XYZ file of C-alpha atoms in Angstrom:
125
model
C 7.008 4.086 -11.300
C 10.494 5.039 -10.049
C 12.818 2.733 -8.121
C 15.424 4.349 -5.881
C 18.425 2.581 -4.362
C 20.710 4.379 -1.917
C 24.315 3.503 -1.138
C 27.333 5.028 0.569
C 26.267 5.050 4.190
C 28.510 3.859 6.981
C 30.334 4.717 10.186
C 32.503 7.830 10.311
C 34.121 9.927 13.026
C 32.911 13.421 13.787
C 34.430 15.887 11.344
C 34.640 13.283 8.614
C 32.888 13.008 5.270
C 30.640 10.612 3.391
C 29.014 10.690 -0.022
C 25.639 9.083 -0.489
C 24.391 7.993 -3.897
C 20.880 7.272 -5.080
C 20.457 5.343 -8.315
C 17.083 5.724 -10.005
C 15.410 3.501 -12.542
C 12.007 3.368 -14.142
C 10.156 6.490 -15.203
C 12.163 9.396 -16.671
C 14.464 10.405 -13.831
C 15.491 13.741 -15.244
C 11.919 15.093 -14.995
C 11.777 14.704 -11.212
C 13.035 16.978 -8.532
C 14.930 14.831 -6.037
C 15.556 15.091 -2.353
C 17.175 13.571 0.708
C 15.447 13.109 4.038
C 16.674 11.516 7.247
C 15.233 9.866 10.320
C 17.070 9.519 13.607
C 15.982 6.989 16.254
C 12.895 8.181 18.071
C 12.494 11.204 15.821
C 10.330 12.092 12.860
C 11.649 11.942 9.330
C 12.968 15.346 8.276
C 13.993 17.169 5.136
C 17.711 17.474 4.403
C 18.151 18.752 0.837
C 16.480 18.961 -2.573
C 17.526 19.635 -6.150
C 15.492 20.665 -9.180
C 15.211 18.410 -12.232
C 17.875 20.401 -14.092
C 20.179 20.669 -11.110
C 20.132 24.450 -11.318
C 18.388 24.991 -7.987
C 19.200 23.442 -4.625
C 17.644 23.766 -1.184
C 18.919 22.783 2.252
C 17.738 22.453 5.809
C 19.367 25.027 8.049
C 21.013 22.265 10.070
C 23.109 21.087 7.106
C 23.575 24.290 5.116
C 27.260 24.876 4.376
C 28.198 21.280 5.203
C 26.136 19.154 2.786
C 25.904 19.442 -0.994
C 23.253 17.826 -3.177
C 23.952 17.204 -6.851
C 22.725 15.033 -9.678
C 23.936 13.452 -12.891
C 20.988 12.906 -15.211
C 23.143 10.916 -17.643
C 23.646 8.348 -14.864
C 20.185 8.673 -13.289
C 21.907 9.335 -9.972
C 21.604 11.937 -7.230
C 24.311 12.496 -4.627
C 24.616 13.928 -1.151
C 28.134 14.992 -0.179
C 28.304 15.310 3.592
C 31.258 17.112 5.158
C 32.080 18.152 8.729
C 29.761 15.458 10.016
C 28.424 15.698 13.554
C 27.026 13.007 15.869
C 23.601 14.623 15.474
C 23.740 13.765 11.752
C 23.374 10.091 12.701
C 20.244 8.770 10.998
C 18.867 6.631 8.224
C 19.050 8.705 5.050
C 16.358 8.319 2.416
C 16.375 9.356 -1.200
C 13.088 10.674 -2.557
C 11.497 11.628 -5.862
C 9.564 14.857 -5.327
C 6.501 16.506 -6.849
C 4.901 19.929 -6.638
C 6.448 23.384 -6.204
C 9.855 23.922 -4.560
C 8.173 25.678 -1.648
C 6.750 22.325 -0.570
C 9.706 20.006 -1.171
C 10.559 19.966 2.516
C 7.211 18.300 3.261
C 6.869 14.512 3.451
C 3.652 14.799 1.439
C 5.678 16.047 -1.554
C 7.364 12.655 -1.927
C 6.228 10.440 -4.781
C 8.723 7.621 -4.194
C 11.119 6.624 -1.407
C 14.300 4.622 -1.423
C 14.925 1.938 1.172
C 17.331 4.075 3.199
C 20.994 3.883 4.147
C 22.392 4.172 7.676
C 24.830 6.959 8.536
C 26.468 6.802 11.957
C 28.770 9.570 13.201
C 30.823 8.772 16.282
C 32.065 11.444 18.678
């Protein structure tokens, strides 16, 4: 069992930055790949970014590539999402996720073992 708690969401103007954190507890955190997904009102939940258990490999959705950075600190059982150059279309609830399976499937919702409760990010124009 893994418990995930997100923090760091809020309201920011377009062009601004936010850093989300996801604190994990329970089963050995460092053995899991981790990811971030988001869900905007009226839309399906979508993949944002993922990071391998060691932190050596990262993956991004095309819509955030070059603007968002995922990282992790296994000594603190925490994964981060640094979001820069935010756009109104980035407005969503952001969810942290513990992932399973091969990297080629980490963008799929079915690869998620555990979800956090979500944190709201709102970008005003």
